[in-house]
Amino acid sequence: MKKYKAIFFDWDGTAVLSRRAPVTDAAEAMKPLLRQGIKLVIVSGTTIENIAQGKLEELFEKEELANLYLGLGRGAYNYAFDDGGKAYIFQDEIPDKEKLLQIHRICFEIHQRLLEQYDYETDIVFSRPNYCKIDLMVKESRGANLFMQANELDMLKETMRGCGLDGGLQEMIGLAKEAGRRFQVDVVPTCDAKYLEVGISSKSDNVNAILQKLENDFGIRAEDCAFWGDEYVGIEPGIFGSDSFMKTNRTENGDFFDVSEVPGDRPERVTVVGGGVERFLDFLRRQAEVS
């Protein structure tokens, strides 16, 4: 087995089953690698308060935290840990208040257009630092499991067809980009079936910023890295899940793995291993044994 110098991974659905699930197994699998000096990078759309219920720093020793990085909020925040074991932001993509309000207006326009033209009901989550979440399946709840569920793609397609949205998610992405142009904001829309997320950055910005820091500080390059997630699957031709955004021009020489068993296409060079959370944690445990 190849020994990686850095491992980037999604949190919900990859390292833990849900945000409310115990994190003991994940922490125990991470610790030996962190002690070895392997860089572990959590890449998630959520905030630091939602990682390990906001108690991530309590799970590791200061020496271990020195090798841990966080790329959060769809590109919004990139964290490292200082000598005292405290998280600090070394790079961010936070818009000023006016641009954030423009993002809100863009999303509300999408909401209005879907309701007026298609009788398609949506909800909007505005409380994100640089994007909004548009709920495309308001009658379906994920509960504590916030990652994409196996049947959601079919449910979404059926709902959209029933409302006359024959263009599918390509049409939805197009609506977002069109609205962004009207408000003079270059938006980056992504979709994981239930949510259309519209903002100014994505996981691509997280992995690019953190890989740049690892290269500058330690000489770590993309080919030294593995990128694990559970949302690579294609939702429509050319549209892939949120973890596909970890695959960028800067990271393309890395190795990419998908623990999801949802059927469908993936981006090129993404290896589907299945097995969910336990498969990823087993990979971490085996990595710790590789010299």
PDB file of C-alpha atoms in Angstrom:
ATOM      1  CA  MET A   1       0.000   0.000   0.000  1.00  0.00           C
ATOM      2  CA  LYS A   2       1.230   3.482  -0.873  1.00  0.00           C
ATOM      3  CA  LYS A   3       2.099   5.655   2.122  1.00  0.00           C
ATOM      4  CA  TYR A   4       0.618   9.125   1.760  1.00  0.00           C
ATOM      5  CA  LYS A   5       2.121  12.276   3.236  1.00  0.00           C
ATOM      6  CA  ALA A   6      -1.281  14.000   3.378  1.00  0.00           C
ATOM      7  CA  ILE A   7      -4.860  12.709   3.407  1.00  0.00           C
ATOM      8  CA  PHE A   8      -7.755  15.028   2.568  1.00  0.00           C
ATOM      9  CA  PHE A   9     -11.223  13.786   3.505  1.00  0.00           C
ATOM     10  CA  ASP A  10     -14.835  14.792   3.835  1.00  0.00           C
ATOM     11  CA  TRP A  11     -16.320  14.602   7.341  1.00  0.00           C
ATOM     12  CA  ASP A  12     -20.061  13.765   7.241  1.00  0.00           C
ATOM     13  CA  GLY A  13     -20.589  10.402   5.591  1.00  0.00           C
ATOM     14  CA  THR A  14     -16.874   9.678   5.200  1.00  0.00           C
ATOM     15  CA  ALA A  15     -15.198  10.014   8.616  1.00  0.00           C
ATOM     16  CA  VAL A  16     -18.399   9.931  10.710  1.00  0.00           C
ATOM     17  CA  LEU A  17     -21.911   8.701  10.045  1.00  0.00           C
ATOM     18  CA  SER A  18     -23.518  11.996  11.059  1.00  0.00           C
ATOM     19  CA  ARG A  19     -22.732  15.156  13.001  1.00  0.00           C
ATOM     20  CA  ARG A  20     -24.405  13.681  16.066  1.00  0.00           C
ATOM     21  CA  ALA A  21     -22.634  10.330  15.841  1.00  0.00           C
ATOM     22  CA  PRO A  22     -19.747   9.505  18.199  1.00  0.00           C
ATOM     23  CA  VAL A  23     -16.373  10.634  16.876  1.00  0.00           C
ATOM     24  CA  THR A  24     -14.262   8.280  19.005  1.00  0.00           C
ATOM     25  CA  ASP A  25     -13.553   5.829  16.183  1.00  0.00           C
ATOM     26  CA  ALA A  26     -12.514   8.596  13.797  1.00  0.00           C
ATOM     27  CA  ALA A  27     -10.244  10.241  16.377  1.00  0.00           C
ATOM     28  CA  GLU A  28      -8.603   6.946  17.303  1.00  0.00           C
ATOM     29  CA  ALA A  29      -7.916   6.172  13.630  1.00  0.00           C
ATOM     30  CA  MET A  30      -6.481   9.647  13.051  1.00  0.00           C
ATOM     31  CA  LYS A  31      -4.197   9.855  16.087  1.00  0.00           C
ATOM     32  CA  PRO A  32      -1.434   7.420  15.017  1.00  0.00           C
ATOM     33  CA  LEU A  33      -1.063   9.170  11.656  1.00  0.00           C
ATOM     34  CA  LEU A  34      -0.952  12.618  13.240  1.00  0.00           C
ATOM     35  CA  ARG A  35       1.757  11.398  15.647  1.00  0.00           C
ATOM     36  CA  GLN A  36       3.737  10.160  12.643  1.00  0.00           C
ATOM     37  CA  GLY A  37       3.598  13.615  11.099  1.00  0.00           C
ATOM     38  CA  ILE A  38       1.123  12.696   8.357  1.00  0.00           C
ATOM     39  CA  LYS A  39      -1.002  15.705   7.492  1.00  0.00           C
ATOM     40  CA  LEU A  40      -4.741  15.088   7.819  1.00  0.00           C
ATOM     41  CA  VAL A  41      -7.103  17.585   6.205  1.00  0.00           C
ATOM     42  CA  ILE A  42     -10.838  17.653   6.954  1.00  0.00           C
ATOM     43  CA  VAL A  43     -12.705  19.228   4.025  1.00  0.00           C
ATOM     44  CA  SER A  44     -16.367  19.939   4.727  1.00  0.00           C
ATOM     45  CA  GLY A  45     -19.122  22.362   3.856  1.00  0.00           C
ATOM     46  CA  THR A  46     -19.927  22.873   7.514  1.00  0.00           C
ATOM     47  CA  THR A  47     -18.420  25.132  10.206  1.00  0.00           C
ATOM     48  CA  ILE A  48     -15.810  24.308  12.841  1.00  0.00           C
ATOM     49  CA  GLU A  49     -18.546  24.276  15.506  1.00  0.00           C
ATOM     50  CA  ASN A  50     -20.144  21.294  13.761  1.00  0.00           C
ATOM     51  CA  ILE A  51     -16.975  19.198  13.550  1.00  0.00           C
ATOM     52  CA  ALA A  52     -16.948  16.815  16.525  1.00  0.00           C
ATOM     53  CA  GLN A  53     -19.664  18.956  18.138  1.00  0.00           C
ATOM     54  CA  GLY A  54     -17.170  21.813  18.391  1.00  0.00           C
ATOM     55  CA  LYS A  55     -14.786  19.798  20.575  1.00  0.00           C
ATOM     56  CA  LEU A  56     -12.216  18.746  18.007  1.00  0.00           C
ATOM     57  CA  GLU A  57      -9.315  20.310  19.918  1.00  0.00           C
ATOM     58  CA  GLU A  58     -10.151  18.221  22.984  1.00  0.00           C
ATOM     59  CA  LEU A  59      -9.696  14.951  21.084  1.00  0.00           C
ATOM     60  CA  PHE A  60      -6.002  15.416  20.249  1.00  0.00           C
ATOM     61  CA  GLU A  61      -2.729  16.412  21.892  1.00  0.00           C
ATOM     62  CA  LYS A  62      -1.069  19.662  20.818  1.00  0.00           C
ATOM     63  CA  GLU A  63       1.606  17.730  18.935  1.00  0.00           C
ATOM     64  CA  GLU A  64      -1.099  15.885  16.994  1.00  0.00           C
ATOM     65  CA  LEU A  65      -3.072  19.038  16.205  1.00  0.00           C
ATOM     66  CA  ALA A  66       0.064  20.507  14.601  1.00  0.00           C
ATOM     67  CA  ASN A  67      -0.527  18.090  11.700  1.00  0.00           C
ATOM     68  CA  LEU A  68      -4.282  18.666  11.378  1.00  0.00           C
ATOM     69  CA  TYR A  69      -5.906  21.128   8.954  1.00  0.00           C
ATOM     70  CA  LEU A  70      -9.509  22.093   8.240  1.00  0.00           C
ATOM     71  CA  GLY A  71     -11.013  23.390   5.006  1.00  0.00           C
ATOM     72  CA  LEU A  72     -14.574  24.405   5.852  1.00  0.00           C
ATOM     73  CA  GLY A  73     -17.637  26.280   4.633  1.00  0.00           C
ATOM     74  CA  ARG A  74     -17.322  25.572   0.882  1.00  0.00           C
ATOM     75  CA  GLY A  75     -14.054  27.462   0.637  1.00  0.00           C
ATOM     76  CA  ALA A  76     -14.886  30.015   3.321  1.00  0.00           C
ATOM     77  CA  TYR A  77     -12.336  29.083   5.986  1.00  0.00           C
ATOM     78  CA  ASN A  78      -8.983  27.293   6.063  1.00  0.00           C
ATOM     79  CA  TYR A  79      -7.605  26.440   9.501  1.00  0.00           C
ATOM     80  CA  ALA A  80      -4.341  25.244  10.993  1.00  0.00           C
ATOM     81  CA  PHE A  81      -3.460  24.864  14.681  1.00  0.00           C
ATOM     82  CA  ASP A  82      -0.908  26.946  16.561  1.00  0.00           C
ATOM     83  CA  ASP A  83       1.703  25.734  19.068  1.00  0.00           C
ATOM     84  CA  GLY A  84      -0.867  25.925  21.835  1.00  0.00           C
ATOM     85  CA  GLY A  85      -3.288  23.666  19.978  1.00  0.00           C
ATOM     86  CA  LYS A  86      -5.702  26.458  19.063  1.00  0.00           C
ATOM     87  CA  ALA A  87      -7.287  26.678  15.628  1.00  0.00           C
ATOM     88  CA  TYR A  88      -6.587  29.785  13.561  1.00  0.00           C
ATOM     89  CA  ILE A  89      -7.655  30.839  10.068  1.00  0.00           C
ATOM     90  CA  PHE A  90      -4.691  31.191   7.728  1.00  0.00           C
ATOM     91  CA  GLN A  91      -6.790  31.961   4.629  1.00  0.00           C
ATOM     92  CA  ASP A  92     -10.451  32.741   3.930  1.00  0.00           C
ATOM     93  CA  GLU A  93     -12.917  33.593   1.173  1.00  0.00           C
ATOM     94  CA  ILE A  94     -15.425  35.774   3.025  1.00  0.00           C
ATOM     95  CA  PRO A  95     -17.350  38.388   1.021  1.00  0.00           C
ATOM     96  CA  ASP A  96     -18.109  41.821   2.349  1.00  0.00           C
ATOM     97  CA  LYS A  97     -21.636  42.488   3.535  1.00  0.00           C
ATOM     98  CA  GLU A  98     -22.859  43.880   0.219  1.00  0.00           C
ATOM     99  CA  LYS A  99     -21.641  40.888  -1.782  1.00  0.00           C
ATOM    100  CA  LEU A 100     -23.177  38.518   0.766  1.00  0.00           C
ATOM    101  CA  LEU A 101     -26.490  40.333   0.355  1.00  0.00           C
ATOM    102  CA  GLN A 102     -26.132  39.974  -3.407  1.00  0.00           C
ATOM    103  CA  ILE A 103     -25.751  36.199  -2.932  1.00  0.00           C
ATOM    104  CA  HIS A 104     -28.932  36.254  -0.835  1.00  0.00           C
ATOM    105  CA  ARG A 105     -30.765  38.168  -3.577  1.00  0.00           C
ATOM    106  CA  ILE A 106     -29.563  35.726  -6.218  1.00  0.00           C
ATOM    107  CA  CYS A 107     -30.902  32.778  -4.241  1.00  0.00           C
ATOM    108  CA  PHE A 108     -34.204  34.463  -3.518  1.00  0.00           C
ATOM    109  CA  GLU A 109     -34.598  35.193  -7.226  1.00  0.00           C
ATOM    110  CA  ILE A 110     -34.049  31.495  -7.974  1.00  0.00           C
ATOM    111  CA  HIS A 111     -36.634  30.629  -5.316  1.00  0.00           C
ATOM    112  CA  GLN A 112     -39.144  33.079  -6.816  1.00  0.00           C
ATOM    113  CA  ARG A 113     -38.616  31.945 -10.387  1.00  0.00           C
ATOM    114  CA  LEU A 114     -39.042  28.278  -9.504  1.00  0.00           C
ATOM    115  CA  LEU A 115     -42.250  29.034  -7.637  1.00  0.00           C
ATOM    116  CA  GLU A 116     -43.719  31.433 -10.217  1.00  0.00           C
ATOM    117  CA  GLN A 117     -42.904  29.475 -13.363  1.00  0.00           C
ATOM    118  CA  TYR A 118     -42.968  25.874 -12.165  1.00  0.00           C
ATOM    119  CA  ASP A 119     -44.922  25.832  -8.872  1.00  0.00           C
ATOM    120  CA  TYR A 120     -41.739  24.335  -7.431  1.00  0.00           C
ATOM    121  CA  GLU A 121     -41.432  24.979  -3.707  1.00  0.00           C
ATOM    122  CA  THR A 122     -38.025  25.560  -2.102  1.00  0.00           C
ATOM    123  CA  ASP A 123     -36.618  26.794   1.182  1.00  0.00           C
ATOM    124  CA  ILE A 124     -33.448  28.845   1.615  1.00  0.00           C
ATOM    125  CA  VAL A 125     -30.853  28.662   4.376  1.00  0.00           C
ATOM    126  CA  PHE A 126     -29.265  32.114   4.543  1.00  0.00           C
ATOM    127  CA  SER A 127     -27.037  31.641   7.595  1.00  0.00           C
ATOM    128  CA  ARG A 128     -23.822  30.657   5.819  1.00  0.00           C
ATOM    129  CA  PRO A 129     -20.707  32.834   5.578  1.00  0.00           C
ATOM    130  CA  ASN A 130     -20.370  32.979   1.788  1.00  0.00           C
ATOM    131  CA  TYR A 131     -23.208  30.973   0.242  1.00  0.00           C
ATOM    132  CA  CYS A 132     -26.854  29.949   0.604  1.00  0.00           C
ATOM    133  CA  LYS A 133     -28.430  26.511   0.572  1.00  0.00           C
ATOM    134  CA  ILE A 134     -31.595  26.133  -1.496  1.00  0.00           C
ATOM    135  CA  ASP A 135     -33.559  23.096  -0.358  1.00  0.00           C
ATOM    136  CA  LEU A 136     -34.900  21.407  -3.496  1.00  0.00           C
ATOM    137  CA  MET A 137     -36.788  18.694  -1.594  1.00  0.00           C
ATOM    138  CA  VAL A 138     -38.512  20.517   1.239  1.00  0.00           C
ATOM    139  CA  LYS A 139     -40.796  17.605   2.071  1.00  0.00           C
ATOM    140  CA  GLU A 140     -37.889  15.191   2.567  1.00  0.00           C
ATOM    141  CA  SER A 141     -35.648  15.302   5.639  1.00  0.00           C
ATOM    142  CA  ARG A 142     -32.209  13.824   6.068  1.00  0.00           C
ATOM    143  CA  GLY A 143     -32.460  13.942   9.833  1.00  0.00           C
ATOM    144  CA  ALA A 144     -29.018  13.681  11.404  1.00  0.00           C
ATOM    145  CA  ASN A 145     -27.516  12.131   8.257  1.00  0.00           C
ATOM    146  CA  LEU A 146     -26.696  15.247   6.261  1.00  0.00           C
ATOM    147  CA  PHE A 147     -24.893  13.540   3.382  1.00  0.00           C
ATOM    148  CA  MET A 148     -26.559  12.448   0.151  1.00  0.00           C
ATOM    149  CA  GLN A 149     -28.836   9.426   0.517  1.00  0.00           C
ATOM    150  CA  ALA A 150     -29.036   6.581  -1.995  1.00  0.00           C
ATOM    151  CA  ASN A 151     -32.577   7.324  -3.223  1.00  0.00           C
ATOM    152  CA  GLU A 152     -32.364  11.109  -3.393  1.00  0.00           C
ATOM    153  CA  LEU A 153     -31.268  11.360  -7.009  1.00  0.00           C
ATOM    154  CA  ASP A 154     -34.322   9.487  -8.256  1.00  0.00           C
ATOM    155  CA  MET A 155     -36.619  11.443  -5.925  1.00  0.00           C
ATOM    156  CA  LEU A 156     -35.263  14.764  -7.129  1.00  0.00           C
ATOM    157  CA  LYS A 157     -35.542  13.862 -10.800  1.00  0.00           C
ATOM    158  CA  GLU A 158     -39.132  12.722 -10.315  1.00  0.00           C
ATOM    159  CA  THR A 159     -40.022  15.961  -8.499  1.00  0.00           C
ATOM    160  CA  MET A 160     -38.438  18.118 -11.188  1.00  0.00           C
ATOM    161  CA  ARG A 161     -40.140  16.260 -14.031  1.00  0.00           C
ATOM    162  CA  GLY A 162     -43.465  16.640 -12.245  1.00  0.00           C
ATOM    163  CA  CYS A 163     -42.989  20.422 -12.264  1.00  0.00           C
ATOM    164  CA  GLY A 164     -41.941  20.590 -15.903  1.00  0.00           C
ATOM    165  CA  LEU A 165     -38.254  21.155 -15.295  1.00  0.00           C
ATOM    166  CA  ASP A 166     -37.197  19.028 -18.221  1.00  0.00           C
ATOM    167  CA  GLY A 167     -33.690  20.502 -18.250  1.00  0.00           C
ATOM    168  CA  GLY A 168     -32.909  18.842 -14.946  1.00  0.00           C
ATOM    169  CA  LEU A 169     -30.075  20.058 -12.778  1.00  0.00           C
ATOM    170  CA  GLN A 170     -28.270  21.552 -15.744  1.00  0.00           C
ATOM    171  CA  GLU A 171     -31.208  23.937 -15.991  1.00  0.00           C
ATOM    172  CA  MET A 172     -31.050  24.597 -12.227  1.00  0.00           C
ATOM    173  CA  ILE A 173     -27.317  25.335 -12.374  1.00  0.00           C
ATOM    174  CA  GLY A 174     -27.994  27.553 -15.359  1.00  0.00           C
ATOM    175  CA  LEU A 175     -30.627  29.508 -13.439  1.00  0.00           C
ATOM    176  CA  ALA A 176     -28.099  30.162 -10.672  1.00  0.00           C
ATOM    177  CA  LYS A 177     -25.393  31.343 -13.049  1.00  0.00           C
ATOM    178  CA  GLU A 178     -27.854  33.525 -14.956  1.00  0.00           C
ATOM    179  CA  ALA A 179     -29.062  35.144 -11.728  1.00  0.00           C
ATOM    180  CA  GLY A 180     -25.453  35.671 -10.675  1.00  0.00           C
ATOM    181  CA  ARG A 181     -24.693  37.510 -13.906  1.00  0.00           C
ATOM    182  CA  ARG A 182     -27.660  39.819 -13.378  1.00  0.00           C
ATOM    183  CA  PHE A 183     -26.290  40.744  -9.955  1.00  0.00           C
ATOM    184  CA  GLN A 184     -22.714  40.856 -11.268  1.00  0.00           C
ATOM    185  CA  VAL A 185     -21.514  38.051  -8.993  1.00  0.00           C
ATOM    186  CA  ASP A 186     -19.517  35.121 -10.385  1.00  0.00           C
ATOM    187  CA  VAL A 187     -21.278  32.370  -8.442  1.00  0.00           C
ATOM    188  CA  VAL A 188     -20.144  28.766  -7.993  1.00  0.00           C
ATOM    189  CA  PRO A 189     -23.332  26.631  -7.838  1.00  0.00           C
ATOM    190  CA  THR A 190     -23.097  23.014  -6.663  1.00  0.00           C
ATOM    191  CA  CYS A 191     -25.735  20.402  -5.946  1.00  0.00           C
ATOM    192  CA  ASP A 192     -25.929  17.210  -3.869  1.00  0.00           C
ATOM    193  CA  ALA A 193     -29.500  16.357  -4.959  1.00  0.00           C
ATOM    194  CA  LYS A 194     -31.350  17.792  -1.955  1.00  0.00           C
ATOM    195  CA  TYR A 195     -29.565  21.144  -1.876  1.00  0.00           C
ATOM    196  CA  LEU A 196     -28.534  23.617  -4.543  1.00  0.00           C
ATOM    197  CA  GLU A 197     -25.748  25.635  -2.944  1.00  0.00           C
ATOM    198  CA  VAL A 198     -24.903  29.016  -4.433  1.00  0.00           C
ATOM    199  CA  GLY A 199     -21.877  31.014  -3.326  1.00  0.00           C
ATOM    200  CA  ILE A 200     -18.531  32.432  -4.392  1.00  0.00           C
ATOM    201  CA  SER A 201     -16.305  29.442  -3.581  1.00  0.00           C
ATOM    202  CA  SER A 202     -16.318  25.673  -3.142  1.00  0.00           C
ATOM    203  CA  LYS A 203     -14.275  22.790  -1.755  1.00  0.00           C
ATOM    204  CA  SER A 204     -11.909  23.451  -4.650  1.00  0.00           C
ATOM    205  CA  ASP A 205     -10.772  26.633  -2.923  1.00  0.00           C
ATOM    206  CA  ASN A 206     -10.213  24.731   0.328  1.00  0.00           C
ATOM    207  CA  VAL A 207      -8.049  21.992  -1.130  1.00  0.00           C
ATOM    208  CA  ASN A 208      -6.090  24.389  -3.323  1.00  0.00           C
ATOM    209  CA  ALA A 209      -5.285  26.713  -0.419  1.00  0.00           C
ATOM    210  CA  ILE A 210      -4.307  23.928   1.980  1.00  0.00           C
ATOM    211  CA  LEU A 211      -2.260  22.002  -0.587  1.00  0.00           C
ATOM    212  CA  GLN A 212      -0.412  25.236  -1.386  1.00  0.00           C
ATOM    213  CA  LYS A 213       0.381  25.668   2.310  1.00  0.00           C
ATOM    214  CA  LEU A 214       1.548  22.047   2.626  1.00  0.00           C
ATOM    215  CA  GLU A 215       3.753  22.459  -0.419  1.00  0.00           C
ATOM    216  CA  ASN A 216       5.232  25.720   0.854  1.00  0.00           C
ATOM    217  CA  ASP A 217       5.810  24.450   4.402  1.00  0.00           C
ATOM    218  CA  PHE A 218       6.688  20.782   3.842  1.00  0.00           C
ATOM    219  CA  GLY A 219       7.253  20.219   0.117  1.00  0.00           C
ATOM    220  CA  ILE A 220       4.134  18.013  -0.102  1.00  0.00           C
ATOM    221  CA  ARG A 221       2.750  17.772  -3.637  1.00  0.00           C
ATOM    222  CA  ALA A 222      -0.541  16.458  -5.032  1.00  0.00           C
ATOM    223  CA  GLU A 223       0.972  13.077  -5.902  1.00  0.00           C
ATOM    224  CA  ASP A 224       1.756  12.620  -2.192  1.00  0.00           C
ATOM    225  CA  CYS A 225      -1.933  13.008  -1.272  1.00  0.00           C
ATOM    226  CA  ALA A 226      -5.134  10.965  -1.114  1.00  0.00           C
ATOM    227  CA  PHE A 227      -8.588  12.541  -1.326  1.00  0.00           C
ATOM    228  CA  TRP A 228     -11.493  10.610   0.227  1.00  0.00           C
ATOM    229  CA  GLY A 229     -15.199  11.374   0.101  1.00  0.00           C
ATOM    230  CA  ASP A 230     -18.685   9.947  -0.262  1.00  0.00           C
ATOM    231  CA  GLU A 231     -20.205  12.465  -2.691  1.00  0.00           C
ATOM    232  CA  TYR A 232     -18.343  12.103  -5.963  1.00  0.00           C
ATOM    233  CA  VAL A 233     -21.249  10.465  -7.805  1.00  0.00           C
ATOM    234  CA  GLY A 234     -22.664  12.074 -10.920  1.00  0.00           C
ATOM    235  CA  ILE A 235     -26.099  13.567 -10.483  1.00  0.00           C
ATOM    236  CA  GLU A 236     -26.443  14.284 -14.198  1.00  0.00           C
ATOM    237  CA  PRO A 237     -23.950  14.122 -17.071  1.00  0.00           C
ATOM    238  CA  GLY A 238     -21.240  16.653 -16.246  1.00  0.00           C
ATOM    239  CA  ILE A 239     -22.587  17.418 -12.751  1.00  0.00           C
ATOM    240  CA  PHE A 240     -20.954  15.592  -9.868  1.00  0.00           C
ATOM    241  CA  GLY A 241     -21.360  15.681  -6.089  1.00  0.00           C
ATOM    242  CA  SER A 242     -19.640  18.110  -3.732  1.00  0.00           C
ATOM    243  CA  ASP A 243     -16.555  15.951  -3.120  1.00  0.00           C
ATOM    244  CA  SER A 244     -15.747  16.091  -6.831  1.00  0.00           C
ATOM    245  CA  PHE A 245     -14.678  19.686  -6.190  1.00  0.00           C
ATOM    246  CA  MET A 246     -11.631  18.327  -4.375  1.00  0.00           C
ATOM    247  CA  LYS A 247     -10.394  17.340  -7.830  1.00  0.00           C
ATOM    248  CA  THR A 248      -8.811  20.471  -9.287  1.00  0.00           C
ATOM    249  CA  ASN A 249      -5.997  21.378 -11.654  1.00  0.00           C
ATOM    250  CA  ARG A 250      -3.734  21.667  -8.609  1.00  0.00           C
ATOM    251  CA  THR A 251      -4.766  18.346  -7.012  1.00  0.00           C
ATOM    252  CA  GLU A 252      -5.350  16.220 -10.129  1.00  0.00           C
ATOM    253  CA  ASN A 253      -2.183  14.145  -9.645  1.00  0.00           C
ATOM    254  CA  GLY A 254      -3.457  12.878  -6.293  1.00  0.00           C
ATOM    255  CA  ASP A 255      -5.392   9.668  -5.660  1.00  0.00           C
ATOM    256  CA  PHE A 256      -9.170   9.934  -5.254  1.00  0.00           C
ATOM    257  CA  PHE A 257     -11.428   7.437  -3.468  1.00  0.00           C
ATOM    258  CA  ASP A 258     -15.207   7.223  -3.010  1.00  0.00           C
ATOM    259  CA  VAL A 259     -16.677   5.247  -0.087  1.00  0.00           C
ATOM    260  CA  SER A 260     -20.244   5.640  -1.350  1.00  0.00           C
ATOM    261  CA  GLU A 261     -22.103   2.733  -2.921  1.00  0.00           C
ATOM    262  CA  VAL A 262     -24.618   4.941  -4.736  1.00  0.00           C
ATOM    263  CA  PRO A 263     -24.626   3.812  -8.396  1.00  0.00           C
ATOM    264  CA  GLY A 264     -23.620   6.300 -11.071  1.00  0.00           C
ATOM    265  CA  ASP A 265     -20.707   7.902 -12.875  1.00  0.00           C
ATOM    266  CA  ARG A 266     -17.758   9.519 -11.132  1.00  0.00           C
ATOM    267  CA  PRO A 267     -15.133  11.965 -12.383  1.00  0.00           C
ATOM    268  CA  GLU A 268     -12.148  10.415 -14.131  1.00  0.00           C
ATOM    269  CA  ARG A 269      -9.642   8.644 -11.885  1.00  0.00           C
ATOM    270  CA  VAL A 270     -11.939   8.416  -8.873  1.00  0.00           C
ATOM    271  CA  THR A 271     -11.778   4.886  -7.467  1.00  0.00           C
ATOM    272  CA  VAL A 272     -15.039   3.607  -5.985  1.00  0.00           C
ATOM    273  CA  VAL A 273     -14.188   1.473  -2.948  1.00  0.00           C
ATOM    274  CA  GLY A 274     -17.564   1.559  -1.153  1.00  0.00           C
ATOM    275  CA  GLY A 275     -17.857   0.520   2.461  1.00  0.00           C
ATOM    276  CA  GLY A 276     -18.841   3.889   3.889  1.00  0.00           C
ATOM    277  CA  VAL A 277     -17.293   5.270   7.058  1.00  0.00           C
ATOM    278  CA  GLU A 278     -15.768   1.989   8.201  1.00  0.00           C
ATOM    279  CA  ARG A 279     -13.938   1.585   4.881  1.00  0.00           C
ATOM    280  CA  PHE A 280     -12.312   4.991   5.275  1.00  0.00           C
ATOM    281  CA  LEU A 281     -11.369   4.459   8.913  1.00  0.00           C
ATOM    282  CA  ASP A 282      -9.869   1.093   8.001  1.00  0.00           C
ATOM    283  CA  PHE A 283      -7.759   2.883   5.381  1.00  0.00           C
ATOM    284  CA  LEU A 284      -6.468   5.272   8.059  1.00  0.00           C
ATOM    285  CA  ARG A 285      -5.623   2.376  10.372  1.00  0.00           C
ATOM    286  CA  ARG A 286      -3.726   0.558   7.618  1.00  0.00           C
ATOM    287  CA  GLN A 287      -1.909   3.722   6.600  1.00  0.00           C
ATOM    288  CA  ALA A 288      -0.553   3.999  10.139  1.00  0.00           C
ATOM    289  CA  GLU A 289       1.046   0.568   9.712  1.00  0.00           C
ATOM    290  CA  VAL A 290       2.754   1.366   6.402  1.00  0.00           C
ATOM    291  CA  SER A 291       6.383   2.387   6.754  1.00  0.00           C
TER     292      SER A 291
END
